[in-house]
Amino acid sequence: MNKENSPQPMPDLKQAIMQMTDEGGENFLRYIRNIGLSSEQNILVLSSSQHYYYDESDLRSVRALVNLKKLNMVRHLDKFLHSLYRILPPEASFVGCFSDAGTSRFRIAKYGHPAKGLLNSIRNIFGSITEQRMSRNEVSEILKTHGFKIVDMTEMNGVTFFWSVNVRRPYQKKAG
């Protein structure tokens, strides 16, 4: 696994938990415990603030990938999900979160203060992304479209967490 193109060892569960709590992911940790993935071996946590570069060989043994960045904030979501589908092993879990456009908390955060719209416009000019509106149905559909089956979706403190599984079939050689 590479961080900024320098070799890094595969993190263990303790490191993953520390990373989640350091980034304010206490709800993520609670959610992972609730769905029973906290005892999973080979869990990988993608930071919401750091950029990592992985190749297929780095992710072959990953059984659960946790993305701390909200899907609403992923700039090229289709490419990201397609890459995960191709690279993650069949039956590997993909856990993430998003702000549900249907919750009042998202609407207040998105539209409650007029200056926030201006700030988002300025951020767009300088290359960062604004929070895209997403609903539970839209997230379910986009994950399904990219080869993931939703196992669970739970709202906690204004954020919706999801657990999905890569339904890609293992590569099988044709008999010949």
PDB file of C-alpha atoms in Angstrom:
ATOM      1  CA  MET A   1       0.000   0.000   0.000  1.00  0.00           C
ATOM      2  CA  ASN A   2       1.298   3.433  -0.844  1.00  0.00           C
ATOM      3  CA  LYS A   3       0.689   6.786   0.758  1.00  0.00           C
ATOM      4  CA  GLU A   4       1.820   9.559  -1.521  1.00  0.00           C
ATOM      5  CA  ASN A   5       3.833   6.882  -3.417  1.00  0.00           C
ATOM      6  CA  SER A   6       5.828   5.729  -0.368  1.00  0.00           C
ATOM      7  CA  PRO A   7       5.454   2.138   0.909  1.00  0.00           C
ATOM      8  CA  GLN A   8       3.280   1.705   3.993  1.00  0.00           C
ATOM      9  CA  PRO A   9       2.445  -1.501   5.846  1.00  0.00           C
ATOM     10  CA  MET A  10      -1.199  -2.648   5.872  1.00  0.00           C
ATOM     11  CA  PRO A  11      -2.777  -1.098   8.982  1.00  0.00           C
ATOM     12  CA  ASP A  12      -4.158  -3.367  11.659  1.00  0.00           C
ATOM     13  CA  LEU A  13      -7.580  -3.000  13.279  1.00  0.00           C
ATOM     14  CA  LYS A  14      -6.178  -0.981  16.187  1.00  0.00           C
ATOM     15  CA  GLN A  15      -4.647   1.557  13.758  1.00  0.00           C
ATOM     16  CA  ALA A  16      -7.899   1.715  11.805  1.00  0.00           C
ATOM     17  CA  ILE A  17      -9.890   2.412  14.981  1.00  0.00           C
ATOM     18  CA  MET A  18      -7.427   5.101  16.060  1.00  0.00           C
ATOM     19  CA  GLN A  19      -7.666   6.732  12.618  1.00  0.00           C
ATOM     20  CA  MET A  20     -11.462   6.743  12.765  1.00  0.00           C
ATOM     21  CA  THR A  21     -11.582   8.320  16.223  1.00  0.00           C
ATOM     22  CA  ASP A  22      -8.843  10.850  15.345  1.00  0.00           C
ATOM     23  CA  GLU A  23     -10.958  12.089  12.427  1.00  0.00           C
ATOM     24  CA  GLY A  24     -14.108  12.394  14.519  1.00  0.00           C
ATOM     25  CA  GLY A  25     -15.458   9.070  13.348  1.00  0.00           C
ATOM     26  CA  GLU A  26     -16.915   7.929  16.660  1.00  0.00           C
ATOM     27  CA  ASN A  27     -20.247   7.368  14.904  1.00  0.00           C
ATOM     28  CA  PHE A  28     -18.436   5.345  12.228  1.00  0.00           C
ATOM     29  CA  LEU A  29     -16.882   3.204  14.925  1.00  0.00           C
ATOM     30  CA  ARG A  30     -20.271   2.740  16.621  1.00  0.00           C
ATOM     31  CA  TYR A  31     -21.831   1.823  13.276  1.00  0.00           C
ATOM     32  CA  ILE A  32     -19.101  -0.711  12.465  1.00  0.00           C
ATOM     33  CA  ARG A  33     -19.590  -2.304  15.871  1.00  0.00           C
ATOM     34  CA  ASN A  34     -23.386  -2.371  15.378  1.00  0.00           C
ATOM     35  CA  ILE A  35     -23.130  -4.217  12.055  1.00  0.00           C
ATOM     36  CA  GLY A  36     -20.541  -6.669  13.401  1.00  0.00           C
ATOM     37  CA  LEU A  37     -17.536  -5.654  11.292  1.00  0.00           C
ATOM     38  CA  SER A  38     -15.378  -4.541  14.240  1.00  0.00           C
ATOM     39  CA  SER A  39     -13.900  -8.028  14.534  1.00  0.00           C
ATOM     40  CA  GLU A  40     -13.170  -8.256  10.785  1.00  0.00           C
ATOM     41  CA  GLN A  41      -9.569  -8.937   9.894  1.00  0.00           C
ATOM     42  CA  ASN A  42      -7.971  -6.958   7.049  1.00  0.00           C
ATOM     43  CA  ILE A  43      -9.993  -3.791   7.426  1.00  0.00           C
ATOM     44  CA  LEU A  44      -8.752  -0.692   5.621  1.00  0.00           C
ATOM     45  CA  VAL A  45      -9.837   2.844   6.510  1.00  0.00           C
ATOM     46  CA  LEU A  46      -9.612   5.575   3.871  1.00  0.00           C
ATOM     47  CA  SER A  47      -9.006   8.919   5.516  1.00  0.00           C
ATOM     48  CA  SER A  48     -11.233  11.836   4.628  1.00  0.00           C
ATOM     49  CA  SER A  49      -8.307  14.244   4.756  1.00  0.00           C
ATOM     50  CA  GLN A  50      -5.316  12.350   3.330  1.00  0.00           C
ATOM     51  CA  HIS A  51      -4.819  10.981  -0.171  1.00  0.00           C
ATOM     52  CA  TYR A  52      -3.705   7.398  -0.636  1.00  0.00           C
ATOM     53  CA  TYR A  53      -2.786   5.531  -3.772  1.00  0.00           C
ATOM     54  CA  TYR A  54      -3.539   1.818  -3.921  1.00  0.00           C
ATOM     55  CA  ASP A  55      -3.130  -0.735  -6.621  1.00  0.00           C
ATOM     56  CA  GLU A  56      -4.892  -4.040  -7.063  1.00  0.00           C
ATOM     57  CA  SER A  57      -2.261  -6.067  -5.207  1.00  0.00           C
ATOM     58  CA  ASP A  58      -2.593  -3.768  -2.157  1.00  0.00           C
ATOM     59  CA  LEU A  59      -6.296  -4.505  -1.842  1.00  0.00           C
ATOM     60  CA  ARG A  60      -6.470  -8.239  -2.629  1.00  0.00           C
ATOM     61  CA  SER A  61      -6.613  -9.252   1.029  1.00  0.00           C
ATOM     62  CA  VAL A  62      -8.914  -6.425   2.202  1.00  0.00           C
ATOM     63  CA  ARG A  63     -12.159  -7.812   3.594  1.00  0.00           C
ATOM     64  CA  ALA A  64     -13.664  -4.464   4.604  1.00  0.00           C
ATOM     65  CA  LEU A  65     -12.967  -0.990   3.284  1.00  0.00           C
ATOM     66  CA  VAL A  66     -14.238   1.985   5.295  1.00  0.00           C
ATOM     67  CA  ASN A  67     -14.400   5.334   3.520  1.00  0.00           C
ATOM     68  CA  LEU A  68     -14.525   8.183   6.066  1.00  0.00           C
ATOM     69  CA  LYS A  69     -15.226  10.807   3.387  1.00  0.00           C
ATOM     70  CA  LYS A  70     -18.931  11.367   2.756  1.00  0.00           C
ATOM     71  CA  LEU A  71     -20.025  10.204  -0.691  1.00  0.00           C
ATOM     72  CA  ASN A  72     -21.502  13.698  -1.134  1.00  0.00           C
ATOM     73  CA  MET A  73     -17.946  15.051  -1.138  1.00  0.00           C
ATOM     74  CA  VAL A  74     -16.363  12.575  -3.591  1.00  0.00           C
ATOM     75  CA  ARG A  75     -15.632  14.534  -6.760  1.00  0.00           C
ATOM     76  CA  HIS A  76     -15.687  11.662  -9.295  1.00  0.00           C
ATOM     77  CA  LEU A  77     -18.023   9.257  -7.522  1.00  0.00           C
ATOM     78  CA  ASP A  78     -18.707   7.030 -10.558  1.00  0.00           C
ATOM     79  CA  LYS A  79     -14.985   6.496 -11.187  1.00  0.00           C
ATOM     80  CA  PHE A  80     -14.323   5.918  -7.489  1.00  0.00           C
ATOM     81  CA  LEU A  81     -17.051   3.268  -7.140  1.00  0.00           C
ATOM     82  CA  HIS A  82     -16.117   1.580 -10.415  1.00  0.00           C
ATOM     83  CA  SER A  83     -12.495   1.319  -9.261  1.00  0.00           C
ATOM     84  CA  LEU A  84     -13.558  -0.142  -5.911  1.00  0.00           C
ATOM     85  CA  TYR A  85     -15.759  -2.692  -7.638  1.00  0.00           C
ATOM     86  CA  ARG A  86     -12.917  -3.810  -9.905  1.00  0.00           C
ATOM     87  CA  ILE A  87     -10.198  -3.860  -7.254  1.00  0.00           C
ATOM     88  CA  LEU A  88     -11.923  -5.110  -4.098  1.00  0.00           C
ATOM     89  CA  PRO A  89     -12.244  -8.874  -3.812  1.00  0.00           C
ATOM     90  CA  PRO A  90     -15.681 -10.449  -4.298  1.00  0.00           C
ATOM     91  CA  GLU A  91     -17.760 -10.333  -1.097  1.00  0.00           C
ATOM     92  CA  ALA A  92     -15.563  -7.584   0.404  1.00  0.00           C
ATOM     93  CA  SER A  93     -17.486  -5.027   2.444  1.00  0.00           C
ATOM     94  CA  PHE A  94     -17.550  -1.357   1.527  1.00  0.00           C
ATOM     95  CA  VAL A  95     -18.732   0.915   4.344  1.00  0.00           C
ATOM     96  CA  GLY A  96     -19.309   4.631   4.009  1.00  0.00           C
ATOM     97  CA  CYS A  97     -21.628   7.514   4.736  1.00  0.00           C
ATOM     98  CA  PHE A  98     -23.433  10.455   3.165  1.00  0.00           C
ATOM     99  CA  SER A  99     -25.649  13.368   4.119  1.00  0.00           C
ATOM    100  CA  ASP A 100     -29.184  12.428   3.159  1.00  0.00           C
ATOM    101  CA  ALA A 101     -30.922  15.236   1.263  1.00  0.00           C
ATOM    102  CA  GLY A 102     -34.173  14.073   2.818  1.00  0.00           C
ATOM    103  CA  THR A 103     -33.124  14.902   6.383  1.00  0.00           C
ATOM    104  CA  SER A 104     -33.848  18.344   7.766  1.00  0.00           C
ATOM    105  CA  ARG A 105     -30.322  18.610   9.174  1.00  0.00           C
ATOM    106  CA  PHE A 106     -28.843  18.397   5.639  1.00  0.00           C
ATOM    107  CA  ARG A 107     -31.232  21.031   4.328  1.00  0.00           C
ATOM    108  CA  ILE A 108     -30.361  23.422   7.171  1.00  0.00           C
ATOM    109  CA  ALA A 109     -26.629  22.860   6.729  1.00  0.00           C
ATOM    110  CA  LYS A 110     -26.904  23.286   2.966  1.00  0.00           C
ATOM    111  CA  TYR A 111     -29.293  26.207   2.749  1.00  0.00           C
ATOM    112  CA  GLY A 112     -29.700  27.635   6.264  1.00  0.00           C
ATOM    113  CA  HIS A 113     -27.196  30.492   5.968  1.00  0.00           C
ATOM    114  CA  PRO A 114     -27.009  32.685   2.845  1.00  0.00           C
ATOM    115  CA  ALA A 115     -23.246  33.206   3.148  1.00  0.00           C
ATOM    116  CA  LYS A 116     -22.709  29.454   2.960  1.00  0.00           C
ATOM    117  CA  GLY A 117     -23.834  29.441  -0.695  1.00  0.00           C
ATOM    118  CA  LEU A 118     -21.303  32.157  -1.481  1.00  0.00           C
ATOM    119  CA  LEU A 119     -18.588  30.259   0.381  1.00  0.00           C
ATOM    120  CA  ASN A 120     -19.393  27.116  -1.618  1.00  0.00           C
ATOM    121  CA  SER A 121     -19.152  29.115  -4.864  1.00  0.00           C
ATOM    122  CA  ILE A 122     -15.735  30.428  -3.852  1.00  0.00           C
ATOM    123  CA  ARG A 123     -14.595  26.910  -2.934  1.00  0.00           C
ATOM    124  CA  ASN A 124     -15.686  25.679  -6.361  1.00  0.00           C
ATOM    125  CA  ILE A 125     -13.605  28.349  -8.055  1.00  0.00           C
ATOM    126  CA  PHE A 126     -10.521  27.180  -6.163  1.00  0.00           C
ATOM    127  CA  GLY A 127     -11.089  23.506  -6.874  1.00  0.00           C
ATOM    128  CA  SER A 128     -12.744  22.050  -3.802  1.00  0.00           C
ATOM    129  CA  ILE A 129     -16.164  20.487  -4.076  1.00  0.00           C
ATOM    130  CA  THR A 130     -19.480  21.391  -2.526  1.00  0.00           C
ATOM    131  CA  GLU A 131     -21.648  18.807  -0.891  1.00  0.00           C
ATOM    132  CA  GLN A 132     -23.774  17.104  -3.549  1.00  0.00           C
ATOM    133  CA  ARG A 133     -27.411  16.388  -2.725  1.00  0.00           C
ATOM    134  CA  MET A 134     -28.050  12.659  -2.318  1.00  0.00           C
ATOM    135  CA  SER A 135     -30.942  10.594  -1.048  1.00  0.00           C
ATOM    136  CA  ARG A 136     -31.025   7.055   0.314  1.00  0.00           C
ATOM    137  CA  ASN A 137     -32.609   5.861  -2.937  1.00  0.00           C
ATOM    138  CA  GLU A 138     -29.968   7.586  -5.082  1.00  0.00           C
ATOM    139  CA  VAL A 139     -27.107   6.130  -3.030  1.00  0.00           C
ATOM    140  CA  SER A 140     -28.680   2.667  -3.137  1.00  0.00           C
ATOM    141  CA  GLU A 141     -29.075   2.922  -6.907  1.00  0.00           C
ATOM    142  CA  ILE A 142     -25.559   4.191  -7.605  1.00  0.00           C
ATOM    143  CA  LEU A 143     -24.019   1.478  -5.420  1.00  0.00           C
ATOM    144  CA  LYS A 144     -26.154  -1.173  -7.147  1.00  0.00           C
ATOM    145  CA  THR A 145     -25.190   0.214 -10.569  1.00  0.00           C
ATOM    146  CA  HIS A 146     -21.522  -0.176  -9.644  1.00  0.00           C
ATOM    147  CA  GLY A 147     -21.817  -3.758  -8.387  1.00  0.00           C
ATOM    148  CA  PHE A 148     -22.463  -3.323  -4.664  1.00  0.00           C
ATOM    149  CA  LYS A 149     -25.363  -4.816  -2.739  1.00  0.00           C
ATOM    150  CA  ILE A 150     -26.660  -2.754   0.209  1.00  0.00           C
ATOM    151  CA  VAL A 151     -26.726  -4.821   3.395  1.00  0.00           C
ATOM    152  CA  ASP A 152     -27.676  -2.023   5.801  1.00  0.00           C
ATOM    153  CA  MET A 153     -28.360   1.718   5.874  1.00  0.00           C
ATOM    154  CA  THR A 154     -28.673   3.561   9.198  1.00  0.00           C
ATOM    155  CA  GLU A 155     -29.012   7.259  10.070  1.00  0.00           C
ATOM    156  CA  MET A 156     -27.044   8.474  13.106  1.00  0.00           C
ATOM    157  CA  ASN A 157     -26.826  12.118  14.164  1.00  0.00           C
ATOM    158  CA  GLY A 158     -27.777  13.485  10.742  1.00  0.00           C
ATOM    159  CA  VAL A 159     -25.429  11.238   8.741  1.00  0.00           C
ATOM    160  CA  THR A 160     -26.545   8.078   6.943  1.00  0.00           C
ATOM    161  CA  PHE A 161     -24.099   5.170   7.145  1.00  0.00           C
ATOM    162  CA  PHE A 162     -24.218   2.245   4.742  1.00  0.00           C
ATOM    163  CA  TRP A 163     -22.740  -1.226   4.548  1.00  0.00           C
ATOM    164  CA  SER A 164     -22.499  -2.777   1.119  1.00  0.00           C
ATOM    165  CA  VAL A 165     -20.862  -5.866  -0.333  1.00  0.00           C
ATOM    166  CA  ASN A 166     -19.029  -6.236  -3.632  1.00  0.00           C
ATOM    167  CA  VAL A 167     -21.109  -8.731  -5.615  1.00  0.00           C
ATOM    168  CA  ARG A 168     -18.497  -9.214  -8.346  1.00  0.00           C
ATOM    169  CA  ARG A 169     -17.991 -12.839  -9.199  1.00  0.00           C
ATOM    170  CA  PRO A 170     -14.483 -14.254  -8.873  1.00  0.00           C
ATOM    171  CA  TYR A 171     -12.573 -14.621 -12.113  1.00  0.00           C
ATOM    172  CA  GLN A 172     -12.839 -18.144 -13.470  1.00  0.00           C
ATOM    173  CA  LYS A 173     -10.816 -19.535 -16.327  1.00  0.00           C
ATOM    174  CA  LYS A 174     -12.841 -20.988 -19.143  1.00  0.00           C
ATOM    175  CA  ALA A 175     -12.352 -24.692 -19.659  1.00  0.00           C
ATOM    176  CA  GLY A 176     -10.738 -25.243 -22.950  1.00  0.00           C
TER     177      GLY A 176
END
